[in-house]
Amino acid sequence: MTAWMVRTGHGPAHPISGGRPTAGPEGGTRSRGRGTSRVFGALAGAAALLTLAYGAGVGVAAQESAPAAPGGHGAHDSHGGHGGHGAHGASAADPSRADDVAGAGGSSWMRAAGVFSPPGSFVPSDALTYDTRLVPAGARIEVTRFTGPSGTRVGARLHGLVPGRAYGMHVHTSPCGADPAAAGPHYQHRPSATADPVNEVWLDFRTDEDGDGRAEAVQDWNFREGGARSVIIHDRQGGAGERAACFTVPFGPEDSV
């Protein structure tokens, strides 16, 4: 039910007569014209009756717009969110967030997002940049993983990198650390002495004119529990390259928070 409120004191023109209130002998207000006073008194009495009958407030009607629908991609949307492009909701104060959702038939879905910062920054982050020329502080990353009976799909979205540049990216075995080598080697489905995109998860990508990029890899196998813990961004595509940045990702349900 619409709420209404009667305002007292000096105010705008009367909504019915168009006359403005004038000061009364005791500092109150009165409308010019006896007919208007009678009409206003009748309306006030009717409003009071409605209040007693329905418990409604009495006042000037106001309309509120509906809350905005959640936007962005929200956001590890594993500790953020990406609104807008990102990760889905990540911020400097809340640098990363991960969600792991179990589905039917033994499937599960995970999304992790973070904001890159150099090791030792005032605000800790699961996303570390070792080369701010290639991966600037404040750049964002989102990684998704879907696991089902037929295999695994890993996706990545990145924002705020160098425009028009090729990057390499792979899933690695250990969490990120201040030392780029802390993330360990590439995750491999079967131990091998050679780098192979069929036996590993490669997410090479090229950024657009805005410095945004994306990649996806699909494998017919699933990660071993605790075996995959991060992604490394390399300075070039292929099976090797200098480590420019790292993002700790809980690829397995047992790693999620």
Tab-separated table of C-alpha atoms in Angstrom:
chain	number	residue	atom	x	y	z
A	1	MET	CA	0.000	0.000	0.000
A	2	THR	CA	1.317	3.478	-0.844
A	3	ALA	CA	2.545	5.389	2.193
A	4	TRP	CA	1.601	9.019	2.677
A	5	MET	CA	2.900	11.753	4.945
A	6	VAL	CA	1.508	15.182	5.834
A	7	ARG	CA	4.237	17.788	6.102
A	8	THR	CA	3.926	20.830	8.392
A	9	GLY	CA	5.755	24.123	8.329
A	10	HIS	CA	6.531	26.388	5.398
A	11	GLY	CA	6.506	24.527	2.142
A	12	PRO	CA	5.571	24.558	-1.521
A	13	ALA	CA	2.282	25.570	-3.058
A	14	HIS	CA	-0.758	23.682	-1.856
A	15	PRO	CA	-1.256	20.599	-4.078
A	16	ILE	CA	-4.957	21.365	-4.605
A	17	SER	CA	-5.516	25.126	-4.427
A	18	GLY	CA	-2.135	26.321	-5.634
A	19	GLY	CA	-1.990	28.809	-2.752
A	20	ARG	CA	1.056	29.008	-0.516
A	21	PRO	CA	0.765	28.604	3.259
A	22	THR	CA	1.052	31.748	5.335
A	23	ALA	CA	2.184	32.109	8.926
A	24	GLY	CA	-0.622	31.880	11.475
A	25	PRO	CA	-0.861	33.691	14.773
A	26	GLU	CA	0.972	30.923	16.644
A	27	GLY	CA	3.688	30.200	14.107
A	28	GLY	CA	1.701	27.437	12.391
A	29	THR	CA	0.569	27.455	8.806
A	30	ARG	CA	-2.755	28.071	7.171
A	31	SER	CA	-3.847	27.990	3.579
A	32	ARG	CA	-5.470	30.985	2.012
A	33	GLY	CA	-9.189	30.508	1.562
A	34	ARG	CA	-11.699	28.832	3.831
A	35	GLY	CA	-12.808	26.384	1.141
A	36	THR	CA	-9.298	25.088	0.770
A	37	SER	CA	-8.979	24.675	4.531
A	38	ARG	CA	-12.141	22.596	4.614
A	39	VAL	CA	-10.946	20.400	1.752
A	40	PHE	CA	-7.551	19.932	3.318
A	41	GLY	CA	-9.137	19.107	6.685
A	42	ALA	CA	-11.360	16.519	5.053
A	43	LEU	CA	-8.379	14.910	3.320
A	44	ALA	CA	-6.428	14.836	6.563
A	45	GLY	CA	-9.359	13.196	8.339
A	46	ALA	CA	-9.636	10.586	5.609
A	47	ALA	CA	-5.920	9.905	5.837
A	48	ALA	CA	-6.211	9.437	9.581
A	49	LEU	CA	-9.008	6.924	9.083
A	50	LEU	CA	-6.863	5.018	6.589
A	51	THR	CA	-4.038	5.013	9.095
A	52	LEU	CA	-6.247	3.493	11.780
A	53	ALA	CA	-7.721	0.954	9.382
A	54	TYR	CA	-4.563	-0.219	7.626
A	55	GLY	CA	-1.636	0.918	9.722
A	56	ALA	CA	-0.241	2.898	6.798
A	57	GLY	CA	2.106	5.830	7.189
A	58	VAL	CA	0.744	9.176	6.151
A	59	GLY	CA	2.686	11.278	3.629
A	60	VAL	CA	3.854	12.408	0.210
A	61	ALA	CA	4.207	9.481	-2.193
A	62	ALA	CA	7.769	8.644	-3.234
A	63	GLN	CA	8.891	6.033	-5.742
A	64	GLU	CA	12.179	4.122	-5.386
A	65	SER	CA	13.925	2.507	-8.305
A	66	ALA	CA	14.570	-1.219	-7.984
A	67	PRO	CA	18.069	-2.266	-6.900
A	68	ALA	CA	20.461	-2.788	-9.777
A	69	ALA	CA	20.926	-6.383	-10.803
A	70	PRO	CA	24.284	-7.850	-9.893
A	71	GLY	CA	26.677	-7.082	-12.693
A	72	GLY	CA	30.083	-7.942	-13.910
A	73	HIS	CA	31.412	-11.160	-13.843
A	74	GLY	CA	31.482	-10.762	-10.396
A	75	ALA	CA	33.736	-12.159	-8.753
A	76	HIS	CA	37.327	-15.849	-6.554
A	77	ASP	CA	34.281	-13.594	-7.542
A	78	SER	CA	38.223	-17.646	-4.280
A	79	HIS	CA	37.973	-14.714	-1.571
A	80	GLY	CA	35.820	-11.275	-5.576
A	81	GLY	CA	34.587	-10.398	-7.861
A	82	HIS	CA	34.606	-9.500	-11.014
A	83	GLY	CA	31.924	-6.608	-11.633
A	84	GLY	CA	32.573	-5.247	-14.998
A	85	HIS	CA	35.275	-7.368	-16.481
A	86	GLY	CA	36.625	-8.967	-13.761
A	87	ALA	CA	36.943	-10.775	-11.471
A	88	HIS	CA	33.979	-10.696	-10.755
A	89	GLY	CA	34.370	-8.369	-7.521
A	90	ALA	CA	38.004	-8.424	-6.597
A	91	SER	CA	39.487	-5.321	-5.000
A	92	ALA	CA	42.728	-4.187	-3.445
A	93	ALA	CA	41.306	-4.848	0.008
A	94	ASP	CA	39.824	-8.195	-1.008
A	95	PRO	CA	42.282	-9.323	-3.672
A	96	SER	CA	40.933	-12.748	-4.503
A	97	ARG	CA	38.033	-15.086	-4.016
A	98	ALA	CA	37.227	-18.720	-4.957
A	99	ASP	CA	33.965	-20.585	-5.194
A	100	ASP	CA	33.633	-24.307	-5.774
A	101	VAL	CA	30.202	-25.675	-6.567
A	102	ALA	CA	29.396	-29.366	-6.860
A	103	GLY	CA	27.008	-30.460	-9.571
A	104	ALA	CA	25.112	-33.577	-10.474
A	105	GLY	CA	26.853	-36.673	-11.742
A	106	GLY	CA	30.137	-36.023	-9.964
A	107	SER	CA	30.787	-32.692	-11.711
A	108	SER	CA	32.038	-29.520	-10.033
A	109	TRP	CA	32.681	-25.928	-11.030
A	110	MET	CA	35.215	-23.474	-9.632
A	111	ARG	CA	35.858	-19.792	-10.261
A	112	ALA	CA	38.812	-17.832	-8.872
A	113	ALA	CA	39.703	-14.177	-9.422
A	114	GLY	CA	42.479	-11.916	-8.242
A	115	VAL	CA	44.229	-8.572	-8.648
A	116	PHE	CA	47.951	-8.645	-9.362
A	117	SER	CA	50.406	-6.978	-7.006
A	118	PRO	CA	54.161	-7.364	-6.492
A	119	PRO	CA	55.399	-9.779	-3.812
A	120	GLY	CA	55.562	-8.142	-0.395
A	121	SER	CA	52.864	-5.575	-1.141
A	122	PHE	CA	51.004	-3.997	1.776
A	123	VAL	CA	47.819	-5.829	0.741
A	124	PRO	CA	48.561	-9.560	0.280
A	125	SER	CA	47.254	-11.156	-2.897
A	126	ASP	CA	47.039	-14.621	-4.422
A	127	ALA	CA	48.001	-12.965	-7.731
A	128	LEU	CA	51.662	-11.921	-7.925
A	129	THR	CA	53.412	-10.009	-10.694
A	130	TYR	CA	57.163	-10.443	-11.086
A	131	ASP	CA	57.441	-8.172	-14.146
A	132	THR	CA	55.188	-5.120	-13.885
A	133	ARG	CA	56.078	-4.080	-17.443
A	134	LEU	CA	54.258	-7.164	-18.751
A	135	VAL	CA	51.707	-7.657	-15.965
A	136	PRO	CA	51.083	-4.279	-14.288
A	137	ALA	CA	50.025	-4.053	-10.657
A	138	GLY	CA	46.244	-3.794	-10.652
A	139	ALA	CA	45.767	-6.088	-13.652
A	140	ARG	CA	43.074	-8.695	-13.045
A	141	ILE	CA	42.661	-12.392	-13.704
A	142	GLU	CA	39.805	-14.856	-13.488
A	143	VAL	CA	40.201	-18.620	-13.842
A	144	THR	CA	37.369	-21.134	-14.084
A	145	ARG	CA	37.495	-24.901	-13.929
A	146	PHE	CA	34.700	-27.328	-14.763
A	147	THR	CA	35.255	-30.994	-13.995
A	148	GLY	CA	32.902	-33.735	-15.126
A	149	PRO	CA	32.923	-37.435	-15.968
A	150	SER	CA	34.243	-36.694	-19.471
A	151	GLY	CA	37.158	-34.464	-18.428
A	152	THR	CA	38.119	-30.928	-17.439
A	153	ARG	CA	37.686	-27.501	-18.996
A	154	VAL	CA	39.841	-24.599	-17.783
A	155	GLY	CA	39.176	-21.015	-18.844
A	156	ALA	CA	40.954	-17.730	-18.153
A	157	ARG	CA	40.093	-14.055	-18.595
A	158	LEU	CA	42.629	-11.274	-18.044
A	159	HIS	CA	42.313	-7.495	-17.983
A	160	GLY	CA	44.790	-4.642	-17.851
A	161	LEU	CA	47.814	-6.230	-19.528
A	162	VAL	CA	49.950	-4.835	-22.359
A	163	PRO	CA	47.695	-4.287	-25.415
A	164	GLY	CA	48.298	-6.384	-28.515
A	165	ARG	CA	50.804	-8.753	-26.947
A	166	ALA	CA	51.169	-12.540	-26.926
A	167	TYR	CA	51.497	-14.295	-23.560
A	168	GLY	CA	51.991	-17.897	-22.558
A	169	MET	CA	50.185	-19.399	-19.578
A	170	HIS	CA	50.182	-22.876	-18.031
A	171	VAL	CA	48.794	-24.651	-14.992
A	172	HIS	CA	51.569	-25.384	-12.465
A	173	THR	CA	51.893	-27.782	-9.562
A	174	SER	CA	52.437	-25.507	-6.524
A	175	PRO	CA	51.112	-22.246	-5.062
A	176	CYS	CA	52.759	-18.941	-5.980
A	177	GLY	CA	55.520	-17.452	-3.884
A	178	ALA	CA	57.817	-14.440	-3.812
A	179	ASP	CA	60.272	-16.495	-5.869
A	180	PRO	CA	58.809	-17.173	-9.335
A	181	ALA	CA	60.180	-20.744	-9.139
A	182	ALA	CA	57.954	-21.498	-6.122
A	183	ALA	CA	55.051	-22.557	-8.362
A	184	GLY	CA	57.018	-25.583	-9.534
A	185	PRO	CA	56.823	-27.189	-12.993
A	186	HIS	CA	53.894	-27.555	-15.355
A	187	TYR	CA	51.140	-29.834	-14.146
A	188	GLN	CA	51.244	-33.049	-16.204
A	189	HIS	CA	48.600	-35.715	-16.454
A	190	ARG	CA	51.309	-38.327	-16.964
A	191	PRO	CA	54.937	-37.657	-15.991
A	192	SER	CA	56.940	-36.675	-19.043
A	193	ALA	CA	60.273	-35.045	-19.818
A	194	THR	CA	58.740	-32.870	-22.529
A	195	ALA	CA	56.148	-30.070	-22.482
A	196	ASP	CA	52.996	-31.104	-24.289
A	197	PRO	CA	49.654	-29.238	-24.506
A	198	VAL	CA	47.765	-32.554	-24.604
A	199	ASN	CA	49.385	-33.791	-21.388
A	200	GLU	CA	49.336	-30.354	-19.733
A	201	VAL	CA	47.015	-27.342	-19.545
A	202	TRP	CA	48.184	-24.551	-21.844
A	203	LEU	CA	46.296	-21.243	-21.847
A	204	ASP	CA	48.303	-19.122	-24.282
A	205	PHE	CA	46.516	-15.921	-25.325
A	206	ARG	CA	46.938	-12.586	-27.083
A	207	THR	CA	45.562	-9.350	-25.660
A	208	ASP	CA	43.356	-6.969	-27.603
A	209	GLU	CA	43.742	-3.210	-27.934
A	210	ASP	CA	42.474	-2.769	-24.367
A	211	GLY	CA	44.947	-5.236	-22.866
A	212	ASP	CA	42.278	-7.894	-22.295
A	213	GLY	CA	42.710	-11.553	-23.187
A	214	ARG	CA	41.095	-14.930	-22.750
A	215	ALA	CA	41.909	-18.588	-23.269
A	216	GLU	CA	40.396	-22.026	-22.763
A	217	ALA	CA	41.773	-25.575	-22.648
A	218	VAL	CA	39.762	-28.805	-22.681
A	219	GLN	CA	41.229	-32.158	-21.607
A	220	ASP	CA	39.708	-35.634	-21.419
A	221	TRP	CA	41.259	-36.177	-17.990
A	222	ASN	CA	40.821	-34.627	-14.535
A	223	PHE	CA	43.324	-33.116	-12.131
A	224	ARG	CA	44.801	-35.250	-9.397
A	225	GLU	CA	43.841	-34.108	-5.905
A	226	GLY	CA	46.250	-31.395	-4.817
A	227	GLY	CA	48.310	-31.763	-7.988
A	228	ALA	CA	47.467	-28.423	-9.642
A	229	ARG	CA	47.737	-25.248	-7.584
A	230	SER	CA	48.470	-22.225	-9.788
A	231	VAL	CA	48.764	-20.666	-13.230
A	232	ILE	CA	51.928	-18.957	-14.445
A	233	ILE	CA	51.887	-16.189	-17.072
A	234	HIS	CA	54.989	-16.353	-19.264
A	235	ASP	CA	56.573	-13.671	-21.404
A	236	ARG	CA	56.085	-15.734	-24.561
A	237	GLN	CA	53.891	-18.512	-25.879
A	238	GLY	CA	54.859	-22.151	-26.103
A	239	GLY	CA	56.210	-24.588	-23.595
A	240	ALA	CA	58.674	-22.273	-21.830
A	241	GLY	CA	59.447	-18.611	-21.176
A	242	GLU	CA	60.253	-16.252	-18.316
A	243	ARG	CA	57.726	-16.188	-15.488
A	244	ALA	CA	56.043	-12.780	-15.523
A	245	ALA	CA	53.238	-13.438	-13.015
A	246	CYS	CA	51.561	-16.167	-10.972
A	247	PHE	CA	48.069	-16.759	-9.589
A	248	THR	CA	47.350	-19.351	-6.893
A	249	VAL	CA	44.224	-21.265	-7.914
A	250	PRO	CA	42.394	-23.987	-5.952
A	251	PHE	CA	41.848	-26.295	-8.919
A	252	GLY	CA	40.653	-29.193	-6.793
A	253	PRO	CA	37.624	-29.106	-4.456
A	254	GLU	CA	39.908	-30.045	-1.553
A	255	ASP	CA	41.882	-26.814	-2.146
A	256	SER	CA	38.924	-24.415	-2.198
A	257	VAL	CA	38.203	-22.000	0.617
